[in-house]
PDB file of C-alpha atoms in Angstrom:
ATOM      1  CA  UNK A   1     -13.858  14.122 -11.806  1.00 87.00           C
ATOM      2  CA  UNK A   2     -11.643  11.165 -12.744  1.00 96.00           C
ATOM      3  CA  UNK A   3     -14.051   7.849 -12.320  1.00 98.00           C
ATOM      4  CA  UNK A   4     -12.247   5.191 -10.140  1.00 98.00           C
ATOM      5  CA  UNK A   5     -13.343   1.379  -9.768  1.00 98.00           C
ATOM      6  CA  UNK A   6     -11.449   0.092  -6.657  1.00 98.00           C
ATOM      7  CA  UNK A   7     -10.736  -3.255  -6.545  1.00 98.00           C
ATOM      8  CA  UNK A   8     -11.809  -5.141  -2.928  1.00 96.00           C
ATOM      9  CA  UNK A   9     -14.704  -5.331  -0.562  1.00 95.00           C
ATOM     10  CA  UNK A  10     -13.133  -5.649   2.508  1.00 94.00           C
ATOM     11  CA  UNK A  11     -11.779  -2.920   5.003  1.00 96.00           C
ATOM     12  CA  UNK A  12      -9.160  -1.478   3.160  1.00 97.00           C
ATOM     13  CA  UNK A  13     -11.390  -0.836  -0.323  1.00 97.00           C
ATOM     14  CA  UNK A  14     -14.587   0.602   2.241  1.00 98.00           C
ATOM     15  CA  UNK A  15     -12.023   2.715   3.913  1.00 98.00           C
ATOM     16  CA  UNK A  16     -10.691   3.945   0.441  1.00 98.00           C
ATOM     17  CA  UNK A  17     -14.262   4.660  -0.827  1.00 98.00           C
ATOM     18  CA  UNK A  18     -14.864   6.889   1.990  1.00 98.00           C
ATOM     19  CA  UNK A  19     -11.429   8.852   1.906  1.00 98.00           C
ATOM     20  CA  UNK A  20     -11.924   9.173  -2.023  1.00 98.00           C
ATOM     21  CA  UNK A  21     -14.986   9.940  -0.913  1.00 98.00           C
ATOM     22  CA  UNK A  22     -14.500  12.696   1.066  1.00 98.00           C
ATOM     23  CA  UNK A  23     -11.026  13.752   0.432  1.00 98.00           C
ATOM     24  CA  UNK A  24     -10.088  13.708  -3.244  1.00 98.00           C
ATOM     25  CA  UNK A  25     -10.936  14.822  -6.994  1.00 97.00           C
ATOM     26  CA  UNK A  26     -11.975  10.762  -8.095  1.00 98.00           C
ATOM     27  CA  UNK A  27     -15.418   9.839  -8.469  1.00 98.00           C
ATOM     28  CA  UNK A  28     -15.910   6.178  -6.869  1.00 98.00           C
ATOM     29  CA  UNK A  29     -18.553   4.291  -9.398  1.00 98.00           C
ATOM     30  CA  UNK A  30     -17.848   0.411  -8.835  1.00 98.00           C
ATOM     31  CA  UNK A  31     -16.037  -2.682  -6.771  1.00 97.00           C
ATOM     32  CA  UNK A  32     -14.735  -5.425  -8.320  1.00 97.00           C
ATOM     33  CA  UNK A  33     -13.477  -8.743  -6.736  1.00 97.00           C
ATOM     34  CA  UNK A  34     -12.288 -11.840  -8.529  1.00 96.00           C
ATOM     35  CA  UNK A  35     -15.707 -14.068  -9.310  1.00 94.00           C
ATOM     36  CA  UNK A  36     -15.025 -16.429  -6.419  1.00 92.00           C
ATOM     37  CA  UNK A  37     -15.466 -13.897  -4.559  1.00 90.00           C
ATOM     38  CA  UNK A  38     -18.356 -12.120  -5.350  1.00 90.00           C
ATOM     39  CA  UNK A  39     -21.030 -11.741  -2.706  1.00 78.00           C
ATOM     40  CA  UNK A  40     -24.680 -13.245  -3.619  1.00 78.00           C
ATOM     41  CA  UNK A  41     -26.291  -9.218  -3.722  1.00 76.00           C
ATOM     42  CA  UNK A  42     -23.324  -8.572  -6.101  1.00 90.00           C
ATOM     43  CA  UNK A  43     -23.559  -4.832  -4.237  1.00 94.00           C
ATOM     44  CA  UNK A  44     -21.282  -2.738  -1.885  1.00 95.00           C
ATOM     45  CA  UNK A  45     -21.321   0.537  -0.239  1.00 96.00           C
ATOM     46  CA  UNK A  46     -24.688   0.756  -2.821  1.00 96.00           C
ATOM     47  CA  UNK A  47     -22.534   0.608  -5.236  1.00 97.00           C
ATOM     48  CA  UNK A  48     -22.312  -2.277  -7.809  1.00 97.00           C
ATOM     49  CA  UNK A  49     -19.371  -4.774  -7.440  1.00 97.00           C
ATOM     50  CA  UNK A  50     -18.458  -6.498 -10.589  1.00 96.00           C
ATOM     51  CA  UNK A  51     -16.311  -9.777 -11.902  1.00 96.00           C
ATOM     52  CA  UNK A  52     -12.771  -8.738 -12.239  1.00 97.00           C
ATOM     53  CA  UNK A  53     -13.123 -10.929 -15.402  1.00 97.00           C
ATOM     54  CA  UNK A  54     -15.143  -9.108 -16.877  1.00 97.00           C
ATOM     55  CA  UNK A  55     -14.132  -5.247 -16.024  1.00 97.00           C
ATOM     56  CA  UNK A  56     -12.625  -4.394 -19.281  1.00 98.00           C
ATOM     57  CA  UNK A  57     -15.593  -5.048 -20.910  1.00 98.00           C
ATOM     58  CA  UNK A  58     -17.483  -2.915 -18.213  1.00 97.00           C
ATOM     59  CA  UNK A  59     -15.602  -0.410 -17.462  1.00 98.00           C
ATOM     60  CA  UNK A  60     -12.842  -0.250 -19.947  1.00 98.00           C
ATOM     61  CA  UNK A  61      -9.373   1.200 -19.240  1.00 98.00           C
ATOM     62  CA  UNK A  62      -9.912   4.488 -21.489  1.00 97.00           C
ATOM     63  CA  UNK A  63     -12.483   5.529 -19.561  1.00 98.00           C
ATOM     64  CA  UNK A  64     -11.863   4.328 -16.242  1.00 98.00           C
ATOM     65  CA  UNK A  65      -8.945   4.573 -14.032  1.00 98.00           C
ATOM     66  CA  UNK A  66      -8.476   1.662 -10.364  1.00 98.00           C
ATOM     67  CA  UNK A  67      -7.301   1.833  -6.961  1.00 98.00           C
ATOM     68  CA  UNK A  68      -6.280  -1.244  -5.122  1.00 98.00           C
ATOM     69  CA  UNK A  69      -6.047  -1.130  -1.693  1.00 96.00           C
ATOM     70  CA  UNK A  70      -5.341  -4.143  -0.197  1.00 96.00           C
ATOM     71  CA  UNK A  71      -4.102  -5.661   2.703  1.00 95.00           C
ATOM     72  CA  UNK A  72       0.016  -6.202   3.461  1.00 96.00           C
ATOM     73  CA  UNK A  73      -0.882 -10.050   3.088  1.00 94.00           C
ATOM     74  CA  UNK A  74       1.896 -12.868   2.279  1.00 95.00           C
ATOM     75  CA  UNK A  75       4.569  -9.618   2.772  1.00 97.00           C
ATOM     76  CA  UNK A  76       2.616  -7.529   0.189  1.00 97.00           C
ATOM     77  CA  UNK A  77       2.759 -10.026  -2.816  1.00 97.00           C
ATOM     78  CA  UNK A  78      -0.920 -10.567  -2.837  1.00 96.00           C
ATOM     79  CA  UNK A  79      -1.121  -7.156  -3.575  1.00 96.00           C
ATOM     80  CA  UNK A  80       1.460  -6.936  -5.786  1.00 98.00           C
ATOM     81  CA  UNK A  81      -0.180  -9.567  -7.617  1.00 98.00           C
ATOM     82  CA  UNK A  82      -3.399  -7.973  -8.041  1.00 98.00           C
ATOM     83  CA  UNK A  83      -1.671  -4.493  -8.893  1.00 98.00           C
ATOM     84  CA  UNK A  84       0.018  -6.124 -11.730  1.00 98.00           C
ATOM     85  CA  UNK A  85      -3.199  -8.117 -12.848  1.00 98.00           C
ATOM     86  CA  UNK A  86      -4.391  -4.708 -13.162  1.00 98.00           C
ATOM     87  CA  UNK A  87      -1.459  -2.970 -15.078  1.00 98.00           C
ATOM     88  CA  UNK A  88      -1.909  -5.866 -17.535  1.00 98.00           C
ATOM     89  CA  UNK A  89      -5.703  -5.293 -18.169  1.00 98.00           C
ATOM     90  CA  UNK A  90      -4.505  -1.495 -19.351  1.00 98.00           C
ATOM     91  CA  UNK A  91      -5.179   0.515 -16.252  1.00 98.00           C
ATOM     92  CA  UNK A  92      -3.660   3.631 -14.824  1.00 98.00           C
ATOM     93  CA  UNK A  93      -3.736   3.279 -10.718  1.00 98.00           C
ATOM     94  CA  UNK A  94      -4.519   6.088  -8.726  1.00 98.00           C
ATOM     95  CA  UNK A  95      -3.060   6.936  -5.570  1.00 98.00           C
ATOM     96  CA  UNK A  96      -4.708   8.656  -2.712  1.00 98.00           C
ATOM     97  CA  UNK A  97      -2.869  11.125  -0.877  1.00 98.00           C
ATOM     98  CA  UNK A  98      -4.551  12.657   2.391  1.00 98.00           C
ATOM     99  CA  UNK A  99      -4.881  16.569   2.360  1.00 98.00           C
ATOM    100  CA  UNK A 100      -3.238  16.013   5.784  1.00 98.00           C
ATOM    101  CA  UNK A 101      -0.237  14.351   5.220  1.00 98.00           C
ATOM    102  CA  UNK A 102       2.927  16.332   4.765  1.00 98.00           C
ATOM    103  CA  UNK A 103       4.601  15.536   1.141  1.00 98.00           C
ATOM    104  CA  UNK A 104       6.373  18.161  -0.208  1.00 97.00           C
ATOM    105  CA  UNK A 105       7.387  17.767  -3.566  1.00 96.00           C
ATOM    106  CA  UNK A 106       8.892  13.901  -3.395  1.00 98.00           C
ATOM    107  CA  UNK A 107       7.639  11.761  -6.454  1.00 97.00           C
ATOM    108  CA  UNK A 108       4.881   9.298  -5.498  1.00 98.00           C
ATOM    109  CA  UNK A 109       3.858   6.147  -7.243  1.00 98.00           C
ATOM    110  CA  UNK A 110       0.601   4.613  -8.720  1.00 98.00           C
ATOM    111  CA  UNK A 111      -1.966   2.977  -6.389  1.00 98.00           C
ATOM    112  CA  UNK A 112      -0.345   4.021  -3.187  1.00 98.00           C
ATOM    113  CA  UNK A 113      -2.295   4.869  -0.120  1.00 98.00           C
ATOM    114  CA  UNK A 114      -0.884   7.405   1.733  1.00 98.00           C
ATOM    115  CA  UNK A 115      -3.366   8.192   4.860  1.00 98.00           C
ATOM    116  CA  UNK A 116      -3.825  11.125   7.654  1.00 98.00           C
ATOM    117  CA  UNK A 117      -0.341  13.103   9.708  1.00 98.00           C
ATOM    118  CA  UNK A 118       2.524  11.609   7.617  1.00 98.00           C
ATOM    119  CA  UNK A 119       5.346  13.553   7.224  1.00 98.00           C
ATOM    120  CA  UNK A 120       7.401  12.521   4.278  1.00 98.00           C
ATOM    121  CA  UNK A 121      10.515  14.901   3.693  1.00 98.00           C
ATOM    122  CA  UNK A 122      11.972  16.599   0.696  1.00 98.00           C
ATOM    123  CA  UNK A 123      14.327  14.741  -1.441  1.00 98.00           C
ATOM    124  CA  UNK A 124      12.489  11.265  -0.796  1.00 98.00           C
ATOM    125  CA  UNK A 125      11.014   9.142  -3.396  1.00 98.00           C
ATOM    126  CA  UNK A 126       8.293   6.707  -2.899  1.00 98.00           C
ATOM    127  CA  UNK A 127       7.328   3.823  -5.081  1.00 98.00           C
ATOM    128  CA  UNK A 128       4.522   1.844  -7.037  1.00 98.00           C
ATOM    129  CA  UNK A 129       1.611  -0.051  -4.642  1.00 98.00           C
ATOM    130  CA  UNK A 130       2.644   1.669  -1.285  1.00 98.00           C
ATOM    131  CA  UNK A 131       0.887   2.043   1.760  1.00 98.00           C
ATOM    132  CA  UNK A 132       1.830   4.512   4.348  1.00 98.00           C
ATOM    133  CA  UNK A 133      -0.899   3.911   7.276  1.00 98.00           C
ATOM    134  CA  UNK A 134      -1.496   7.029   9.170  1.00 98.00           C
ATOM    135  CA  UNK A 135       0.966   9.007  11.350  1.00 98.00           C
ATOM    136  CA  UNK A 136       4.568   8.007   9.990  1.00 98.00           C
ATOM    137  CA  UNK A 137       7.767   9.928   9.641  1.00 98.00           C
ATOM    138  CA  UNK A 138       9.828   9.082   6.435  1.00 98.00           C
ATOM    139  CA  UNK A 139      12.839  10.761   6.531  1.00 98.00           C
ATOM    140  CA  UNK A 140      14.766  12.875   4.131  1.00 98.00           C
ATOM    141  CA  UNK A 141      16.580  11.407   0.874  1.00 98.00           C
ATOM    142  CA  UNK A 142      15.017   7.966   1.540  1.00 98.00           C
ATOM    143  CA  UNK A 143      14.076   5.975  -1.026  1.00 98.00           C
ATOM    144  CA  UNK A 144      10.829   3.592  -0.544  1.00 98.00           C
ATOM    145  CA  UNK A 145      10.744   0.777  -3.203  1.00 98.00           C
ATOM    146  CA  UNK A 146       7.604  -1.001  -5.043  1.00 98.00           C
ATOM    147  CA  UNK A 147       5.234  -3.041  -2.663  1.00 98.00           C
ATOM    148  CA  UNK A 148       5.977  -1.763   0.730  1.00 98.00           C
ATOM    149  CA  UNK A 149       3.962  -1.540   3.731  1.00 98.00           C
ATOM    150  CA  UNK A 150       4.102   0.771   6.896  1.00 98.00           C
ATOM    151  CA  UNK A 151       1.696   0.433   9.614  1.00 98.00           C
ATOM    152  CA  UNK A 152       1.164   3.198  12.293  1.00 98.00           C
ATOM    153  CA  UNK A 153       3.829   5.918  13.646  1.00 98.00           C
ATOM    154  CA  UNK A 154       6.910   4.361  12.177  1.00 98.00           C
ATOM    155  CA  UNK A 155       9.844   6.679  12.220  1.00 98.00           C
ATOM    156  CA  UNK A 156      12.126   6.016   9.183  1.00 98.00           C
ATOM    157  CA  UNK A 157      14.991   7.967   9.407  1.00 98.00           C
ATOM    158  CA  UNK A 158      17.077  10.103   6.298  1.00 98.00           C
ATOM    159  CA  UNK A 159      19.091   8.436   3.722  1.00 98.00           C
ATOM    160  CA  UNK A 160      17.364   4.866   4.198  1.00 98.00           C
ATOM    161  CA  UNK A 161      16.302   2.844   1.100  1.00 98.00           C
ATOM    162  CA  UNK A 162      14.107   0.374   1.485  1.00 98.00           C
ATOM    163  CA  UNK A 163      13.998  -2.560  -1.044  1.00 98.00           C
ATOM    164  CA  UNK A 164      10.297  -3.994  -2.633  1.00 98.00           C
ATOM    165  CA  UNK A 165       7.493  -6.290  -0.337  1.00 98.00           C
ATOM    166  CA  UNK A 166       9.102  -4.868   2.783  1.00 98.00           C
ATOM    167  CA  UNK A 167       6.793  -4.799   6.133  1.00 98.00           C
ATOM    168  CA  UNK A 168       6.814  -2.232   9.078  1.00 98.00           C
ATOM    169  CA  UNK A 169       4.920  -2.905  12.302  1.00 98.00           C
ATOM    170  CA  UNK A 170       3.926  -0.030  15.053  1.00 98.00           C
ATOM    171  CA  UNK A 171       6.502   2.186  16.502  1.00 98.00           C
ATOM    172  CA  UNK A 172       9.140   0.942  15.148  1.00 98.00           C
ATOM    173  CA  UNK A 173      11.994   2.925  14.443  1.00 98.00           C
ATOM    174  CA  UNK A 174      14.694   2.435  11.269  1.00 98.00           C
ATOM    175  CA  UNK A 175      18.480   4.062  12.233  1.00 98.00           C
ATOM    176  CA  UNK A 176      19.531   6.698   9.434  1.00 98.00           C
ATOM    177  CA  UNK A 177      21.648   5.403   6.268  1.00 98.00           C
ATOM    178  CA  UNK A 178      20.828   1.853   6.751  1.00 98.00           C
ATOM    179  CA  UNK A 179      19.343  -0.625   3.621  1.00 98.00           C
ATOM    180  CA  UNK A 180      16.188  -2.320   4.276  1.00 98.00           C
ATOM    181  CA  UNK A 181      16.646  -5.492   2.394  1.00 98.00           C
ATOM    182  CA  UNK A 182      13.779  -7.249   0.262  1.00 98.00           C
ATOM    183  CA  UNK A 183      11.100  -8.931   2.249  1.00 98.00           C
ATOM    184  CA  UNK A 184      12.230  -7.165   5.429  1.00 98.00           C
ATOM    185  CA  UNK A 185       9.784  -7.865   8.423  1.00 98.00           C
ATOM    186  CA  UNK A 186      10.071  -5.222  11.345  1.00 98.00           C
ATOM    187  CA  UNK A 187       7.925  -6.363  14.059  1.00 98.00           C
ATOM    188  CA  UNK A 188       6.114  -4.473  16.104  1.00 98.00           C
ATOM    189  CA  UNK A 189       8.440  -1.786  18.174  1.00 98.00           C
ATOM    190  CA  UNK A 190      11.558  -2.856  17.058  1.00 98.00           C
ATOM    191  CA  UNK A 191      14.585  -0.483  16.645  1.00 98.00           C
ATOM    192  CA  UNK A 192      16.805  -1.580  13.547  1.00 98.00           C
ATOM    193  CA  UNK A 193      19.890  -0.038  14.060  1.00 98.00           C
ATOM    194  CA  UNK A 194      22.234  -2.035  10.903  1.00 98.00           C
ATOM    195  CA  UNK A 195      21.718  -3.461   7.455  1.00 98.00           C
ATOM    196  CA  UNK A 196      19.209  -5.916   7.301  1.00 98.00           C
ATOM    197  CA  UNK A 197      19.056  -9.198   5.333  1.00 98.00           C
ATOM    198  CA  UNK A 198      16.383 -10.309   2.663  1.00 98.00           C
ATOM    199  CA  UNK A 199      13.198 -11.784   4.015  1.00 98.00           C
ATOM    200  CA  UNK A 200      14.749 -11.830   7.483  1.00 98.00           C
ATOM    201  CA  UNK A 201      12.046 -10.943  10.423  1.00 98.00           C
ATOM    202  CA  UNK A 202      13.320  -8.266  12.961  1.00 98.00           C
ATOM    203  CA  UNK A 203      12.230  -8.327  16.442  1.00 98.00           C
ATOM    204  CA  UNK A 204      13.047  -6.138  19.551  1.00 98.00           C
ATOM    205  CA  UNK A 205      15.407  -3.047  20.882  1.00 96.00           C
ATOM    206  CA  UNK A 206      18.060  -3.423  19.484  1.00 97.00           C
ATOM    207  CA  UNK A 207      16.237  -5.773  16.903  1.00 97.00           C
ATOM    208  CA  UNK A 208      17.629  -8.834  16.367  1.00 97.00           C
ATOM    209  CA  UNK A 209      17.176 -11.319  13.335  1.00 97.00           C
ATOM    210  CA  UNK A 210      14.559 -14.249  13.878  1.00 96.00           C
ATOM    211  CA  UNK A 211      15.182 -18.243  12.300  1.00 96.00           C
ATOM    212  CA  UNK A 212      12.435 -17.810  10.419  1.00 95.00           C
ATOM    213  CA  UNK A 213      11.806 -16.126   6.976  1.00 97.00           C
ATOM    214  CA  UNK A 214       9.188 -13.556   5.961  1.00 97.00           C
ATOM    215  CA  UNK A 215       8.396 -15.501   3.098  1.00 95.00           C
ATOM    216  CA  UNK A 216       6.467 -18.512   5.817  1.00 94.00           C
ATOM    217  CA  UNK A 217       4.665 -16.230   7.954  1.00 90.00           C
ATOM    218  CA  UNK A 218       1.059 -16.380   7.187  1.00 80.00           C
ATOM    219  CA  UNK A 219      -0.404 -13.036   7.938  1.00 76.00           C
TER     220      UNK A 219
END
């Protein structure tokens, strides 16, 4: 079994340990955090959490292979951040693909976190550091760029490319054909039914573009 570290000790990196857990071919052996934010027991899921300082010397990169799951803060760049921190250090990211999500053939990127009832159709490619929360439709020759997030039942429809550190809230729904600019924010059950701009937010059916940018919004 291929030994995974996952980086975070939060939500997102305790629900990764128990879907690697329980639905995959990686053996979980470690957390690791940046110092500052190591616990006091240095221990999580009784399982040891280390200084992300110090992993190479640890649990070097020939050995060892990491899985960062983190949360769609500051439009993904956190993330992204920490993904490429990682890629630096020498590490191949995993990705975790539920045995119950639909994915045909598509390519699928490192350290992407692909969860329970999607449906991703043929001819669709899928990039680095992507998270496709549970129950989403992508459609057919899409293509989903680096750093993007998708909540919950999202409907993306065929022939859509979406651009890097894009955001997608619950139930909303993307028209077919359409470009999904960089740092696109789709609120919560909006319907997108044109182009959208870079780091514009999106709210409402039809959606309509907000005054302020993506790039402010602290979430």
């Amino acid at each position: 079994m291929e030994k995974v570290i996952i980086f975070g000790i939060k939500d997102f990196a305790e629900l990764a340990h128990y879907y690697l857990t329980h639905d995959s071919p990686y053996h979980v052996l470690a957390f690791t955090v940046h110092s500052k934010y190591l616990s006091v027991n240095k221990s999580f899921k009784n399982l040891p959490v280390v200084p992300f300082e110090e992993i190479t010397s640890i649990y070097p990169p020939a050995s060892y292979s990491m899985f960062a799951p983190l949360s769609p803060k500051n439009m993904n760049r956190l993330r992204a951040n920490v993904y490429n921190e990682i890629k630096a250090r020498g590490y191949k990211c995993i990705s975790y693909v539920s045995s119950k999500a639909t994915v045909f053939e598509n390519v699928i990127g490192e350290n992407c976190f692909i969860l329970e009832d999607n449906t991703i159709q043929p001819f669709t490619s899928i990039g680095n550091n992507v998270v496709l929360w549970s129950g989403n439709h992508i459609g057919h020759h899409g293509q989903i760029k680096d750093n993007v997030f998708f909540t919950s039942h999202v409907v993306l429809s065929g022939h859509c490319i979406v651009e890097p550190y894009c955001f997608f809230g619950v139930n909303s729904t993307i028209r077919d054909g359409l470009h999904i600019a960089e740092g696109t924010l789709v609120a919560m059950s909006a319907s997108i039914n044109k182009n959208t701009e870079p780091w514009g937010v999106y709210k409402g059916n039809p959606a309509t573009k907000g005054n302020i940018s993506s790039k402010d919004l602290d979430f």
